[in-house]
Short mmCIF file of C-alpha atoms and ligand atoms in Angstrom, two decimals:
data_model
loop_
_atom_site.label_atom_id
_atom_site.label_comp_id
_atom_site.label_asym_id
_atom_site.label_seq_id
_atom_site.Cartn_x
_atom_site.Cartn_y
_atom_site.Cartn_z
CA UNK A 1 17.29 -10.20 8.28
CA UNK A 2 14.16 -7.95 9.06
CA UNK A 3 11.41 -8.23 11.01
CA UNK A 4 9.41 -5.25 10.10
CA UNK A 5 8.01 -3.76 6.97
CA UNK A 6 8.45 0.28 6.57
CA UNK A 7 9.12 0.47 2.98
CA UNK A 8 9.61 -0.93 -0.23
CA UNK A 9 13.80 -0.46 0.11
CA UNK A 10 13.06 -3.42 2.13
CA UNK A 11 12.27 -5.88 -0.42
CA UNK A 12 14.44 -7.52 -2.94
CA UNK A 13 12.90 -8.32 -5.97
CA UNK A 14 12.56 -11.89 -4.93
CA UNK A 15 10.86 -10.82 -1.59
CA UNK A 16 8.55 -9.39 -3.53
CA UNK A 17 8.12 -12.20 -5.63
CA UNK A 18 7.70 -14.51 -2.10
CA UNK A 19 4.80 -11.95 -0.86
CA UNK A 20 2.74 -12.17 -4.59
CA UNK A 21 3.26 -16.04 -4.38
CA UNK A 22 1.37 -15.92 -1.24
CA UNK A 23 -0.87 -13.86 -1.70
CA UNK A 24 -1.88 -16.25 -4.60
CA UNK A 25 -2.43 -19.17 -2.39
CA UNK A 26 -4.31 -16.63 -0.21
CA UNK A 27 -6.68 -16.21 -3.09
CA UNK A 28 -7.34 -19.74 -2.81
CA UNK A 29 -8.68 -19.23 0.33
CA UNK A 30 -10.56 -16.20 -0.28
CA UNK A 31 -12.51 -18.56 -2.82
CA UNK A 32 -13.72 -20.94 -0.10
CA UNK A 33 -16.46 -20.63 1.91
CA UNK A 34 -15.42 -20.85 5.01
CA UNK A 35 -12.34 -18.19 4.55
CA UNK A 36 -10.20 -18.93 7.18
CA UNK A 37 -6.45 -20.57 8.09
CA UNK A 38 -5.34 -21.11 11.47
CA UNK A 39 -1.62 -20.00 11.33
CA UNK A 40 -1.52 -17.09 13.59
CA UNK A 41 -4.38 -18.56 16.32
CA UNK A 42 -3.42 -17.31 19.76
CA UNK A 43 -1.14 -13.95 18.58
CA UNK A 44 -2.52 -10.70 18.28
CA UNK A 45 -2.31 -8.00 15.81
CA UNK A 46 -3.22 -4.20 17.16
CA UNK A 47 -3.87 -1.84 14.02
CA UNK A 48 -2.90 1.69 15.61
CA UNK A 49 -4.37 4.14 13.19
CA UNK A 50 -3.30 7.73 14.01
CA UNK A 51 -4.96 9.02 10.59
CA UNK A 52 -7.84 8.34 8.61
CA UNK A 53 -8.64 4.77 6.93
CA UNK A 54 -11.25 2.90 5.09
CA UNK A 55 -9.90 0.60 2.85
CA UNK A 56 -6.46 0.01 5.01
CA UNK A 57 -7.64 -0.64 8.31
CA UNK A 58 -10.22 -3.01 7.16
CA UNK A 59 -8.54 -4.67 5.19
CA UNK A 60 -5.95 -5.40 7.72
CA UNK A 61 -8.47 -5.96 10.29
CA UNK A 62 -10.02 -9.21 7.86
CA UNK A 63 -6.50 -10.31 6.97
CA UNK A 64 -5.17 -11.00 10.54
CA UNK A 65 -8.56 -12.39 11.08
CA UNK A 66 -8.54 -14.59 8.55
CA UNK A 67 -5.29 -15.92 9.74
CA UNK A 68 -7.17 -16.70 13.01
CA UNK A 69 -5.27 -13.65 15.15
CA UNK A 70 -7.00 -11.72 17.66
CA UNK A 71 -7.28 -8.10 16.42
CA UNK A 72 -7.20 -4.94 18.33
CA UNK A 73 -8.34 -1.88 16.92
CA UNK A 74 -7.40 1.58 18.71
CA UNK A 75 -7.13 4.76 17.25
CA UNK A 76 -5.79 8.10 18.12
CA UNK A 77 -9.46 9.50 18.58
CA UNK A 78 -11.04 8.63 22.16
CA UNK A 79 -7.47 6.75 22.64
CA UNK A 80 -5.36 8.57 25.54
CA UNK A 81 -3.70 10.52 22.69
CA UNK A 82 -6.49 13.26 23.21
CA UNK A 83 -5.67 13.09 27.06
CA UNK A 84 -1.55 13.35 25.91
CA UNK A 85 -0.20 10.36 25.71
CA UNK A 86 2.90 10.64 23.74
CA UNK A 87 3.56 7.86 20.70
CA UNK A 88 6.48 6.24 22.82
CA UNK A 89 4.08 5.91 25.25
CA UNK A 90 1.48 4.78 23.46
CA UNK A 91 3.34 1.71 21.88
CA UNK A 92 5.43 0.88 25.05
CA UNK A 93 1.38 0.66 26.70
CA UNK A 94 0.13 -1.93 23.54
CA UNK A 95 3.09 -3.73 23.66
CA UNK A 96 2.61 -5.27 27.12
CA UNK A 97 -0.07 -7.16 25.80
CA UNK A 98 2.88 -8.80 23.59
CA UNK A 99 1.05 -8.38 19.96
CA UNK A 100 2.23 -10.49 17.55
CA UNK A 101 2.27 -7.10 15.02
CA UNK A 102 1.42 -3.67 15.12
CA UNK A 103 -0.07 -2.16 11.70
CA UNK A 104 0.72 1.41 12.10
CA UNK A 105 -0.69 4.69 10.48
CA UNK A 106 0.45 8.15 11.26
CA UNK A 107 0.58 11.10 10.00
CA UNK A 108 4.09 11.80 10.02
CA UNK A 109 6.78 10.57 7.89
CA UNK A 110 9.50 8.09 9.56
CA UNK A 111 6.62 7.69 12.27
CA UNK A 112 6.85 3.52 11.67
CA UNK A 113 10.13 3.33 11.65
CA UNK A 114 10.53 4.79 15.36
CA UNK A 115 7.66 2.80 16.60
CA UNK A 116 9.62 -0.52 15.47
CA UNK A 117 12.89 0.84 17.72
CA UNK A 118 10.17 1.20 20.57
CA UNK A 119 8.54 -2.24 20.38
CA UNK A 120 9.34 -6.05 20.02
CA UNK A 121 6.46 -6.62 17.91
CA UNK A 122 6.76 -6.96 14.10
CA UNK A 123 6.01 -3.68 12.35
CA UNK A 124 3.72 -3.13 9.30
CA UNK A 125 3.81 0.33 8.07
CA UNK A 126 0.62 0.89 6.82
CA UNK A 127 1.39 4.78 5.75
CA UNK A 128 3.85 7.51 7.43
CA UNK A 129 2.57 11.15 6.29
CA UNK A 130 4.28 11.33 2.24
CA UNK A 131 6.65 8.68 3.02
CA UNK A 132 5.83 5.28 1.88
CA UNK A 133 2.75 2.72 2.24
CA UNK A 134 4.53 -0.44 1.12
CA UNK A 135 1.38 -2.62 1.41
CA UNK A 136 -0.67 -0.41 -0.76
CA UNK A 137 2.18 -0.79 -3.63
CA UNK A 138 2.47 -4.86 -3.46
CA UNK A 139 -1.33 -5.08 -3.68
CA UNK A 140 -0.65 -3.00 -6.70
CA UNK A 141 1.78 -5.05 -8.21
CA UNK A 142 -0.57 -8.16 -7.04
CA UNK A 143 -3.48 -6.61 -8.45
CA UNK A 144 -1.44 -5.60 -12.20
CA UNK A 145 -0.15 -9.20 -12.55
CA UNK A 146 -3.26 -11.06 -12.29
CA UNK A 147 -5.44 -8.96 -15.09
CA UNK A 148 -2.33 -7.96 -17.27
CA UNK A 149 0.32 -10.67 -16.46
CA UNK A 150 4.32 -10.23 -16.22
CA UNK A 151 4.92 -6.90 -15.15
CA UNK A 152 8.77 -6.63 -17.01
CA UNK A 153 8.89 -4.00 -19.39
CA UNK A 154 5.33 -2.16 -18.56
CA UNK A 155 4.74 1.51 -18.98
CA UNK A 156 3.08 3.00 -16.16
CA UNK A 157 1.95 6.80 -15.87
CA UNK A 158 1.57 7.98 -12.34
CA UNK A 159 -0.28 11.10 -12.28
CA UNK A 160 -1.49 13.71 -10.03
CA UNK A 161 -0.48 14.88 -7.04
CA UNK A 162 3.14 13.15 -6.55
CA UNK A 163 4.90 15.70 -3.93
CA UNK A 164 2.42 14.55 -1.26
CA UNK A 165 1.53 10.77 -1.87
CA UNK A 166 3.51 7.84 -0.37
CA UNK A 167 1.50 5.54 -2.32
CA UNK A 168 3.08 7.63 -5.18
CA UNK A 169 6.95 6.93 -3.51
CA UNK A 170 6.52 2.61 -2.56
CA UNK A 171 4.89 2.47 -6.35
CA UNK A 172 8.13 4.11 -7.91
CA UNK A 173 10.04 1.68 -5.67
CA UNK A 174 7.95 -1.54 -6.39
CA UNK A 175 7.08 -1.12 -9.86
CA UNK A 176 10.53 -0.46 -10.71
CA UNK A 177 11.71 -3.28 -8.72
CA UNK A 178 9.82 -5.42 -10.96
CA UNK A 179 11.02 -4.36 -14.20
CA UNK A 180 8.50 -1.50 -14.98
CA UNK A 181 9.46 1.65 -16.75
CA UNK A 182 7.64 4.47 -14.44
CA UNK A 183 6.89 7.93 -15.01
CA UNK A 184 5.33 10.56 -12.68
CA UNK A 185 3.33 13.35 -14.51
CA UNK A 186 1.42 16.40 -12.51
CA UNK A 187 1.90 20.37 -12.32
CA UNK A 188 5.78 21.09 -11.53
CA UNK A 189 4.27 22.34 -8.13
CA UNK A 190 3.16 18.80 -7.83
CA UNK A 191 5.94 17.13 -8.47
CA UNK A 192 8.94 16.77 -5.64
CA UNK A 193 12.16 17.58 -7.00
CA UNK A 194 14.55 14.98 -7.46
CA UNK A 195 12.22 11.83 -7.93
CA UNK A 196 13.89 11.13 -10.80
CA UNK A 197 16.56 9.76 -8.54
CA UNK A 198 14.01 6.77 -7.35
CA UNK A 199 14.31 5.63 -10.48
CA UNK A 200 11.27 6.90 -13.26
CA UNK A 201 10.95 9.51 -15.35
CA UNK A 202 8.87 12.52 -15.21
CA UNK A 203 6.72 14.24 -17.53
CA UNK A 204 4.41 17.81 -16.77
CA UNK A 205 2.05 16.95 -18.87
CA UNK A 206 -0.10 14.12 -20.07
CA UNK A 207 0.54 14.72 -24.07
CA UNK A 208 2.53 11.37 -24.17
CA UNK A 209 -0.45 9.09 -22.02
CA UNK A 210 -1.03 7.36 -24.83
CA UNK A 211 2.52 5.58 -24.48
CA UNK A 212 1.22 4.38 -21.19
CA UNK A 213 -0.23 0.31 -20.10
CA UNK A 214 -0.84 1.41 -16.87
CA UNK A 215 -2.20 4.99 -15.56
CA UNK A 216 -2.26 5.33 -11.79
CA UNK A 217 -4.12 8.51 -10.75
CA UNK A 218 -3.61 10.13 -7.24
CA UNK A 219 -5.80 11.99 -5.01
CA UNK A 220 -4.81 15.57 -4.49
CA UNK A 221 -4.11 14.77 -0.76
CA UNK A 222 -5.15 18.04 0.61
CA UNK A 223 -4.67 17.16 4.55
CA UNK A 224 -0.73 17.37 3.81
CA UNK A 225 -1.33 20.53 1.88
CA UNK A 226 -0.04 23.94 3.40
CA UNK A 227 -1.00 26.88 0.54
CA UNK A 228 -2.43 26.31 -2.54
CA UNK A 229 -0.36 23.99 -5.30
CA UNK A 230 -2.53 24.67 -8.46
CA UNK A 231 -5.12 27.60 -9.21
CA UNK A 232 -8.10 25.93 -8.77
CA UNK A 233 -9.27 22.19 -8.67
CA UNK A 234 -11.13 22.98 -11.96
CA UNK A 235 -8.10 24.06 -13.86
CA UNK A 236 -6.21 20.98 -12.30
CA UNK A 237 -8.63 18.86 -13.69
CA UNK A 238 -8.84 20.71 -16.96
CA UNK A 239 -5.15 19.78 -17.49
CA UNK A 240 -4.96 16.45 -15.76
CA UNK A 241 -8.09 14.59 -15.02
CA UNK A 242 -8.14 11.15 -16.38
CA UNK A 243 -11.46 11.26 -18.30
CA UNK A 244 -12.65 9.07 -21.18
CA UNK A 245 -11.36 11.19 -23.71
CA UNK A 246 -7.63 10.80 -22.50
CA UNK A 247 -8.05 7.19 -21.34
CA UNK A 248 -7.10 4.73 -24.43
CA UNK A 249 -9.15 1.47 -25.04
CA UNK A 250 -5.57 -0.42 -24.24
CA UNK A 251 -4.79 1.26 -21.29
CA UNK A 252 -6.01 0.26 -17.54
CA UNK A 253 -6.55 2.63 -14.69
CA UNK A 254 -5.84 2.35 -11.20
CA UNK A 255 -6.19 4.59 -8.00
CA UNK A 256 -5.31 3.28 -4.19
CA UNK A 257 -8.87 5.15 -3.20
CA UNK A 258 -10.43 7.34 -1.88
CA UNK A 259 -11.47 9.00 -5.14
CA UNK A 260 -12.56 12.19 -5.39
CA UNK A 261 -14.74 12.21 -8.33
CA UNK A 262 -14.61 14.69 -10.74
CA UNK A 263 -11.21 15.53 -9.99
CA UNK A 264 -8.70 12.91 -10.86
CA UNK A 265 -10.67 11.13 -12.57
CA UNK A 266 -13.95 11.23 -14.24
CA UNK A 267 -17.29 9.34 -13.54
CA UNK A 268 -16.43 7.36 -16.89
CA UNK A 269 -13.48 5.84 -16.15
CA UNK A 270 -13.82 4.91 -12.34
CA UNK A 271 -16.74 2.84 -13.90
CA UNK A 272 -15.20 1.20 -16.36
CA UNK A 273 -14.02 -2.21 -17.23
CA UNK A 274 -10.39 -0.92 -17.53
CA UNK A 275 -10.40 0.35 -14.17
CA UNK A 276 -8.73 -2.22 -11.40
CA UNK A 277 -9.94 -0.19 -8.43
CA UNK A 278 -12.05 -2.31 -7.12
CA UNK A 279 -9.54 -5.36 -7.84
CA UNK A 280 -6.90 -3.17 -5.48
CA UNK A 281 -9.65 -3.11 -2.60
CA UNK A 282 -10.21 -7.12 -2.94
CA UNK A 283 -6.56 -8.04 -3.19
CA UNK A 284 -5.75 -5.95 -0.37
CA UNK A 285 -7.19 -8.77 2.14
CA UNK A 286 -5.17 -11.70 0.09
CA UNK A 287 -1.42 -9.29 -0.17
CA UNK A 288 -2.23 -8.08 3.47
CA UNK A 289 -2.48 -12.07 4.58
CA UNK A 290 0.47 -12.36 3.01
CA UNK A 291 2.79 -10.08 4.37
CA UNK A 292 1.05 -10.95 8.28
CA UNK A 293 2.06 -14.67 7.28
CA UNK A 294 5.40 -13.81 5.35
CA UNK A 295 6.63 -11.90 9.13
CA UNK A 296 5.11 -13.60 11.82
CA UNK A 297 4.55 -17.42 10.43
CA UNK A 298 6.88 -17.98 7.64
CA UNK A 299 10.66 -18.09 9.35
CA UNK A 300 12.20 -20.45 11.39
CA UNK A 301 10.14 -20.31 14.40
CA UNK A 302 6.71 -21.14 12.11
CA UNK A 303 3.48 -21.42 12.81
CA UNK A 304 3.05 -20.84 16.75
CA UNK A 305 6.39 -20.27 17.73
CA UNK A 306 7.71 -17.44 18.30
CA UNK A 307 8.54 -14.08 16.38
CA UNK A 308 9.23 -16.31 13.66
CA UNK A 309 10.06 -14.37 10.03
CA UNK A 310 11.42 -12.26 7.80
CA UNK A 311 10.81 -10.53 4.32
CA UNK A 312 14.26 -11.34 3.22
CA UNK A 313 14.68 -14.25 1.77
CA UNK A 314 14.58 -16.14 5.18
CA UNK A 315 12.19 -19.31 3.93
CA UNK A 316 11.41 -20.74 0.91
CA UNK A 317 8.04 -18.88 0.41
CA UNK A 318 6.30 -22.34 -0.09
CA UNK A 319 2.04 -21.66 -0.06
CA UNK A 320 0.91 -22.10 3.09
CA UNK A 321 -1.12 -25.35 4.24
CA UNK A 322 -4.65 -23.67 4.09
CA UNK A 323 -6.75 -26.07 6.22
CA UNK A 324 -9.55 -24.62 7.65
CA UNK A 325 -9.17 -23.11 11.28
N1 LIG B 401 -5.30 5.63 0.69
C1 LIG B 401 -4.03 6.11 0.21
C2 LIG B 401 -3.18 6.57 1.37
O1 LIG B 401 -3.52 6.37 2.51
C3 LIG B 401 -4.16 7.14 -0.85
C4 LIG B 401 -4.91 8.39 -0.49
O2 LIG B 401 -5.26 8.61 0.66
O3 LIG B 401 -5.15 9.18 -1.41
O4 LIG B 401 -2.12 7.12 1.14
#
């Protein structure tokens, strides 16, 4: 029984399945005008971003919203973290105001994991250092399904910049979970040894892409770089920048953002029609609802009672009523 998200190793298969199912019903609501279900009224969600966020934060910050929560933003800049307020303290402070959740970003991995021993609010990990961002991966999977159907059996490339990326770990996780063959691909400095062991295959360079459906590029994520990995951007891009050239007319692109153009990927291909990026950012409201509803509103307790649910397996999954708040 769990009450917390931290990773993908969290979710069965048909947890997974739950949290899509949702998030499709979400989607209904997104459609409407007036965007908004009353399920968690009254509870409180604090986002507690310790590192840098555009698409995350907000998104989370519209999700609980949309549920009807009160939301709390605080961040580690002009928080008491610059006056030395230790992380311990920091959640033991936020949870006296008795938050329903707290969506937590840090730079460290394992970070979420201790904040959930230090709180008795339900824990989203929304990214710990190179460790996992299990929200960003089910959006993927959300985001896959609904332009390219069942995911069993597809081929996806993920390429780039794999030894520092948690998006890179939860999507080796999550896509193999649901049936997908995965392969990494970057420079061998770029590439953590061992991943093989998570359950994909890996390649050094992208001579094969054509085999790919699916080619998820990564950022070089230089803020969790210490000494150089590759000669020089150019030469990294030379060798493994998606651009229109290696791109097939069958194959779709996607990228968890922010892109840095003219690296990863080229102007071409962020612009066009096979590229899902901007799907990701809009199902990231819709998959973020439904993980908010799936642990705080979905379990026993339901809708205004309690710390009610769990992502395993605890209730039936059933849409939820989406009358307006
Ligand atoms: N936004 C994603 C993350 O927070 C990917 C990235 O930053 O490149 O991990």
């Amino acid at each position: 029984m769990r009450r917390h998200l931290l990773s993908i190793d969290d979710l069965r298969r048909e947890d997974i399945e739950r949290i899509l199912r949702l998030a499709e019903s979400f989607a209904e609501v997104a459609g409407r005008e007036i965007k908004k279900v009353p399920t968690l009224r009254g509870r409180t969600v604090i986002n507690l971003f310790y590192e840098a966020s555009t698409r995350t934060s907000s998104s989370f910050g519209i999700a609980a919203k949309r549920l009807s929560a009160d939301v709390e933003n605080v961040t580690a800049q002009g928080s008491s973290v610059d006056k030395g307020e230790s992380l311990k303290d920091t959640v033991q402070t936020l949870s006296a105001y008795d938050p329903a959740a707290i969506v937590f970003r840090s730079p460290h991995a394992g970070a979420a994991a201790l904040v959930a021993r230090w709180t008795s609010a339900a824990v989203i990990n929304a990214g710990d250092g190179k460790h996992e961002h299990p929200t960003q991966a089910l959006l993927d999977l959300y985001t896959l399904r609904r332009r390219a159907g069942p995911l069993e059996g597809r081929k996806v490339w993920i390429v780039g910049d794999v030894l520092h990326s948690r998006v890179a770990r939860s999507n080796i996780l999550a896509f193999g979970r649901m049936g997908c063959q995965v392969t990494v691909c970057g420079p061998p400095t770029l590439i953590p040894r061992g991943v093989e062991s998570l359950g994909c295959e890996v390649r050094y360079s992208l001579d094969d892409l054509g085999e790919a459906d699916v080619v998820y590029a990564l950022r070089m994520q230089h803020e969790r770089m210490k000494g150089s990995f590759v000669p020089s951007l150019r030469e990294y891009a030379a060798c493994y920048q998606i651009d229109g050239r290696r791109l097939g007319s069958h194959q779709l692109l996607m990228h968890p953002g922010p892109v840095n153009r003219g690296v990863e990927l080229a102007a071409e291909v962020i612009d066009s029609p096979q590229a899902l990026i901007t799907q990701q950012v809009e199902s990231g409201v819709v998959v973020r609802m439904a993980v908010l509803y799936d642990l705080l509103a979905g379990g026993p307790a339901g809708p205004g009672g309690g710390h009610g649910a769990r992502l395993s397996g605890e209730h039936s999954g059933e849409a939820p009523e989406p009358q307006p708040a």
